[in-house]
Amino acid sequence: MKDINDYSLLPHNTFGMDVRAKRYVEYESEAELQQVLPSIDADRCLHIGGGSNLLFTADYDGVVLHSAIKGIEVVDETDDSLLVRVGAGVVWDEFVAYAVAKGWGGVENLSLIPGEVGASAVQNIGAYGVEAKDVIVVVEAISLASGEKRVFGNLECAYAYRQSIFKRELKGAYAITYVTYRLSRKPVLNLSYGGLQRIQPQPSNIQEVRQAIIDTRNAKLPDPKQQGNAGSFFMNPVVTRDKFLSIQSQYPDMPYYDVEDGVKIPAGWMIEQCGWKGRSMGRAAVHDKQALVLVNLGGATSAEIVALSDAVCRSVMEQFGIDIHPEVNFI
Ligand code: EPU
């Protein structure tokens, strides 16, 4: 276990904010977490994963918790599928690489998403037509207030687009310790997402899907080691059909996705239409290859990132009458 006072969070946030935590605790097992919890005020505690979806706006005056629970274990299997239980501290893409190398299908479309396994279950990470909720069976978690263990079935997690019970009703209440995924021994490739349909030749197995997705992501998304960022900064808004039709009459080429409760419009496309792609304000910029991503050009303060985010939201509101919201968590 690591238990350190006055600790720099620079290595723990991909935006590259040089902020400090009053105390940092990294545990390697459920028992270690339960042992340390009595010394932690659950109300002044922040649980982080890989720090790839956070924007720290100030030092954290409390305890930052991080899981270093590792391990990938097959806990059940049939001829068709397997249940794989993974420690919350496993790096997400290491799990994906492992599954793909074994020939287990289900997570290959989620290749190269930054972050850790615990966060995959909080954030319901998604890309290229697949979301974590499609493969999550069970989430094991420990209450930060009582230390008690609770097991959540997929439905109890109340998953929706980039949403879960762990971001809403139970925000900050539980530390996820293990996630169990259902993977397939007879993978069915999911190449339905727009960008993937255009790849030639089409991938014919999950190894090729993973490679195609790695190539696509590398071409569009900035590497946090070179330019601080937290992936998509905004969520894609869902609007009513009427609103969609009225915008579409002005912008017939607008990309869109029909979803259950309306029509999803890519915020990146709207931000580009507003002329923000590649523009900077101070040391914060809108990425030049994917306008949904804000980047730290080097030494940007969180205030500069927030100012840019606000300016982008205002433009989208003025031009499209749509409120877009950050996906990144401001701390
Ligand atoms: N588009 C533009 N200009 C841009 C960006 C996008 O015109 O600057 C257009 C694209 O041409 C395309 C559409 O918008 O027609 C969608 O773009 P893209 O496929 O790049 O996906 P996205 O909706 O911008 C979402 C996820 C990404 C994920 C991709 C691929 C969210 C918030 N983001 O982005 O997730 O990788 O789909 O599935 O849903 C993340 O969450 O950090 C993330 C990177």
XYZ file of C-alpha atoms and ligand atoms in Angstrom:
375
model
C 0.000 0.000 0.000
C 1.106 3.569 -0.703
C 0.005 6.182 1.831
C 1.615 9.564 1.154
C 0.873 13.081 2.412
C 1.126 16.185 0.180
C 1.359 14.211 -3.041
C 1.645 15.510 -6.632
C -1.184 14.334 -8.879
C 0.715 15.216 -12.058
C 1.297 11.537 -12.980
C -2.394 10.809 -12.270
C -4.173 13.133 -14.701
C -3.738 13.065 -18.448
C -4.544 16.797 -18.743
C -1.194 17.420 -17.070
C -2.426 19.610 -14.194
C 0.232 20.035 -11.523
C -2.019 19.873 -8.457
C -1.486 18.196 -5.093
C -3.540 15.919 -2.864
C -3.458 16.323 0.900
C -3.098 12.527 1.135
C -2.810 9.798 -1.492
C -3.633 6.165 -0.769
C -3.098 3.352 -3.259
C -4.290 -0.095 -2.173
C -3.582 -3.505 -3.673
C -6.458 -5.564 -2.274
C -9.972 -5.246 -0.885
C -8.568 -6.048 2.579
C -6.060 -3.182 2.349
C -8.834 -0.785 1.332
C -11.069 -1.931 4.209
C -8.168 -1.536 6.602
C -7.451 2.071 5.603
C -11.076 3.290 5.327
C -11.616 4.097 9.028
C -8.928 6.795 8.723
C -10.684 8.386 5.726
C -13.616 10.797 5.727
C -15.804 9.471 2.895
C -17.053 13.024 2.235
C -13.553 14.366 1.605
C -12.328 11.592 -0.565
C -11.928 11.223 -4.300
C -11.446 7.872 -5.991
C -9.488 8.081 -9.225
C -8.634 5.593 -11.945
C -6.160 6.428 -14.682
C -7.038 10.143 -14.434
C -7.951 10.255 -18.108
C -11.368 11.840 -17.658
C -10.637 14.451 -14.998
C -9.837 18.126 -14.899
C -8.407 19.196 -11.547
C -9.227 22.859 -10.995
C -7.379 23.136 -7.658
C -5.359 21.159 -5.104
C -7.444 18.413 -3.490
C -7.943 19.026 0.213
C -8.710 15.441 1.125
C -7.738 11.861 0.366
C -7.249 10.673 -3.194
C -7.754 6.911 -3.436
C -6.448 4.728 -6.224
C -6.857 1.006 -6.792
C -3.845 -1.126 -7.653
C -5.926 -4.320 -7.570
C -4.626 -6.424 -10.469
C -5.445 -9.774 -12.020
C -7.401 -11.195 -14.941
C -9.109 -14.488 -14.109
C -11.600 -16.702 -15.933
C -14.268 -17.535 -13.361
C -16.718 -19.469 -15.524
C -16.910 -20.744 -19.079
C -19.090 -22.538 -21.556
C -18.437 -23.617 -25.145
C -19.525 -20.173 -26.345
C -18.554 -17.666 -23.704
C -16.481 -16.937 -20.650
C -16.798 -14.788 -17.580
C -13.604 -12.876 -16.924
C -13.075 -11.142 -13.561
C -10.631 -8.260 -13.726
C -9.072 -6.138 -10.969
C -10.183 -2.492 -10.983
C -6.570 -1.313 -11.176
C -5.766 -3.176 -14.395
C -5.068 -0.767 -17.245
C -8.102 -1.045 -19.539
C -6.152 -1.517 -22.749
C -3.954 -4.213 -21.179
C -7.150 -6.160 -20.508
C -8.341 -5.579 -24.096
C -4.956 -6.660 -25.504
C -5.030 -9.794 -23.328
C -8.587 -10.714 -24.392
C -7.856 -10.119 -28.079
C -4.638 -12.168 -27.918
C -6.637 -15.062 -26.404
C -9.244 -14.733 -29.180
C -12.006 -13.656 -26.774
C -14.419 -11.231 -28.424
C -16.448 -8.358 -27.002
C -14.039 -5.575 -26.076
C -11.914 -5.224 -29.237
C -13.875 -2.109 -30.342
C -12.863 -0.505 -27.046
C -9.159 -0.798 -27.872
C -6.819 1.955 -26.727
C -9.360 3.773 -24.540
C -7.253 5.277 -21.775
C -7.975 4.548 -18.132
C -8.484 1.561 -15.896
C -10.976 -1.276 -15.491
C -12.728 0.261 -12.455
C -13.507 3.409 -14.409
C -14.869 1.397 -17.351
C -17.737 0.430 -15.049
C -18.269 3.927 -13.633
C -18.114 5.789 -16.916
C -19.617 3.128 -19.199
C -16.837 3.810 -21.666
C -17.801 3.442 -25.282
C -16.450 3.660 -28.798
C -17.202 2.380 -32.303
C -20.648 1.048 -31.521
C -19.786 -0.807 -28.300
C -20.185 0.241 -24.669
C -18.781 -1.373 -21.524
C -22.369 -2.077 -20.406
C -22.740 -4.536 -23.299
C -20.184 -6.873 -21.682
C -20.328 -6.074 -17.946
C -22.032 -8.804 -15.908
C -21.168 -7.936 -12.330
C -19.421 -5.066 -10.529
C -17.908 -5.673 -7.087
C -17.515 -2.618 -4.888
C -16.782 -1.530 -1.337
C -18.702 1.205 0.467
C -16.333 4.012 1.418
C -18.518 4.875 4.408
C -18.973 1.406 5.935
C -16.331 -0.781 4.280
C -19.036 -3.294 3.362
C -18.844 -5.160 0.107
C -21.694 -5.039 -2.397
C -22.117 -6.797 -5.708
C -24.058 -4.965 -8.440
C -25.636 -6.810 -11.351
C -25.563 -5.114 -14.750
C -29.129 -3.746 -14.451
C -28.495 -2.343 -10.976
C -25.689 -0.258 -12.456
C -28.376 1.710 -14.400
C -26.186 2.160 -17.435
C -26.835 4.776 -20.105
C -24.605 6.751 -22.482
C -21.514 7.617 -20.378
C -23.692 7.216 -17.274
C -24.159 4.795 -14.408
C -25.442 4.644 -10.846
C -21.813 5.240 -9.773
C -21.879 8.688 -11.441
C -25.361 9.597 -10.210
C -27.201 8.208 -7.164
C -24.105 6.546 -5.690
C -21.557 9.128 -6.812
C -18.445 8.846 -4.637
C -20.046 6.252 -2.377
C -18.300 3.079 -3.572
C -14.865 1.975 -4.691
C -15.091 -0.586 -7.462
C -12.737 -3.474 -6.822
C -13.472 -6.033 -9.572
C -15.477 -6.067 -12.783
C -16.634 -9.283 -14.448
C -17.158 -9.212 -18.214
C -18.808 -11.737 -20.505
C -16.614 -12.388 -23.534
C -17.241 -14.652 -26.485
C -15.262 -17.622 -27.733
C -17.024 -17.192 -31.089
C -16.629 -13.474 -31.694
C -19.076 -11.678 -33.950
C -17.390 -8.605 -35.390
C -19.160 -5.275 -34.886
C -18.183 -3.037 -37.793
C -21.427 -1.079 -37.956
C -19.998 2.241 -36.727
C -19.614 4.842 -39.506
C -15.837 5.198 -39.458
C -15.252 1.431 -39.409
C -17.435 0.748 -42.453
C -15.041 2.769 -44.599
C -11.923 0.739 -43.719
C -10.594 -1.274 -46.674
C -10.029 -4.185 -46.620
C -12.598 -4.848 -43.878
C -11.132 -6.504 -40.759
C -11.900 -10.229 -40.678
C -11.023 -11.121 -37.067
C -10.806 -9.388 -33.693
C -7.046 -8.879 -33.974
C -7.621 -6.902 -37.189
C -10.479 -4.961 -35.607
C -8.215 -3.991 -32.718
C -5.491 -2.853 -35.107
C -7.944 -0.843 -37.236
C -9.268 0.903 -34.140
C -5.794 1.624 -32.825
C -4.899 3.163 -36.201
C -8.115 5.230 -36.319
C -7.707 6.521 -32.770
C -4.030 7.329 -33.262
C -4.864 9.338 -36.369
C -7.524 11.463 -34.630
C -6.824 11.613 -30.923
C -3.825 13.375 -29.370
C -1.391 11.333 -27.274
C -1.635 12.653 -23.683
C 2.116 12.091 -23.284
C 2.678 14.728 -25.942
C -0.318 17.015 -25.386
C -2.344 16.895 -22.195
C -5.986 15.978 -22.837
C -8.820 13.857 -21.487
C -10.241 12.397 -24.704
C -13.665 13.712 -25.662
C -14.201 16.813 -23.557
C -17.931 17.028 -24.276
C -20.735 14.500 -24.529
C -22.706 14.192 -27.733
C -26.117 15.790 -27.081
C -29.387 14.003 -27.759
C -32.082 16.307 -29.150
C -35.743 15.818 -30.008
C -36.670 14.727 -33.517
C -38.264 18.135 -34.220
C -35.164 20.011 -33.155
C -33.035 17.671 -35.264
C -35.222 18.209 -38.354
C -35.062 21.970 -37.989
C -31.240 21.925 -37.789
C -31.010 19.372 -40.602
C -32.956 21.654 -42.919
C -30.128 24.188 -42.526
C -27.281 21.632 -42.504
C -28.299 18.722 -44.750
C -24.862 17.061 -44.408
C -24.934 16.961 -40.617
C -23.947 13.513 -39.267
C -26.378 12.031 -36.714
C -27.354 8.816 -34.946
C -30.901 7.754 -34.122
C -31.089 6.732 -30.482
C -33.911 5.603 -28.187
C -34.869 9.012 -26.852
C -34.227 11.193 -29.900
C -31.333 11.951 -32.219
C -27.688 12.177 -31.178
C -25.676 14.891 -32.906
C -21.868 14.753 -32.773
C -20.724 17.721 -30.696
C -17.351 17.573 -32.499
C -19.077 18.318 -35.783
C -20.976 21.317 -34.310
C -17.800 22.673 -32.697
C -16.038 22.424 -36.050
C -18.967 24.224 -37.757
C -18.553 27.019 -35.207
C -14.992 27.455 -36.441
C -13.269 26.217 -33.285
C -11.319 23.280 -34.705
C -7.604 23.914 -34.178
C -8.198 27.296 -32.457
C -6.571 28.186 -29.158
C -7.277 30.505 -26.258
C -4.177 31.048 -24.152
C -2.485 27.688 -23.717
C -5.681 25.677 -24.228
C -6.809 24.594 -27.684
C -9.449 22.689 -29.594
C -7.651 19.730 -31.171
C -7.048 20.168 -34.897
C -8.078 16.617 -35.874
C -11.066 16.013 -33.551
C -12.895 19.081 -32.274
C -14.487 17.193 -29.383
C -11.100 17.105 -27.675
C -9.557 20.037 -25.787
C -5.796 19.986 -25.364
C -3.251 21.550 -23.063
C -0.682 23.162 -25.360
C 1.784 23.117 -22.455
C 1.443 24.689 -19.039
C -2.251 25.580 -19.412
C -4.038 26.268 -16.152
C -7.375 24.643 -15.462
C -8.883 28.158 -15.692
C -7.662 28.398 -19.294
C -9.226 25.021 -20.145
C -12.494 26.001 -18.447
C -12.544 29.379 -20.247
C -12.134 27.622 -23.593
C -14.792 25.050 -22.690
C -17.235 27.846 -21.765
C -16.511 29.753 -24.972
C -17.067 26.625 -27.086
C -20.366 25.856 -25.305
C -21.562 29.444 -25.855
C -20.781 29.258 -29.583
C -22.643 25.979 -30.006
C -25.613 27.447 -28.141
C -25.607 30.590 -30.314
C -25.282 28.743 -33.618
C -27.360 25.601 -32.960
C -29.428 26.399 -29.857
C -28.079 23.239 -28.212
C -26.584 23.010 -24.745
C -23.527 20.766 -24.756
C -22.032 19.485 -21.534
C -18.540 18.368 -20.556
C -17.978 14.646 -20.278
C -14.841 15.332 -18.276
C -15.331 15.557 -14.505
C -14.245 18.875 -12.988
C -12.682 18.354 -9.559
N -16.838 15.206 -36.611
C -16.553 16.363 -37.296
N -15.558 17.161 -36.820
C -14.846 16.844 -35.710
C -15.159 15.676 -34.997
C -16.166 14.865 -35.462
O -17.159 16.687 -38.299
O -13.950 17.629 -35.361
C -17.871 14.299 -37.141
C -17.227 13.055 -37.764
O -16.887 13.254 -39.091
C -18.315 12.026 -37.615
C -18.998 12.423 -36.318
O -18.681 13.805 -36.106
O -19.238 12.117 -38.651
C -18.577 11.568 -35.148
O -17.169 11.688 -34.961
P -16.287 10.503 -34.327
O -16.546 9.232 -35.023
O -14.878 10.988 -34.267
O -16.888 10.298 -32.890
P -17.403 11.323 -31.777
O -18.875 11.224 -31.699
O -16.810 12.658 -31.980
C -17.417 9.462 -29.926
C -16.877 9.232 -28.557
C -15.394 8.891 -28.615
C -15.227 7.651 -29.447
C -15.811 7.901 -30.850
C -15.780 6.686 -31.715
C -18.219 10.617 -27.068
C -18.252 11.779 -26.155
N -17.072 10.396 -27.718
O -16.791 10.624 -30.460
O -14.981 8.607 -27.284
O -13.859 7.282 -29.563
O -17.196 8.315 -30.714
O -16.737 5.784 -31.264
O -19.208 9.894 -27.187
C -14.045 9.600 -25.318
O -15.120 9.384 -24.766
O -13.079 10.136 -24.715
C -13.887 9.266 -26.721
C -12.784 9.563 -27.411
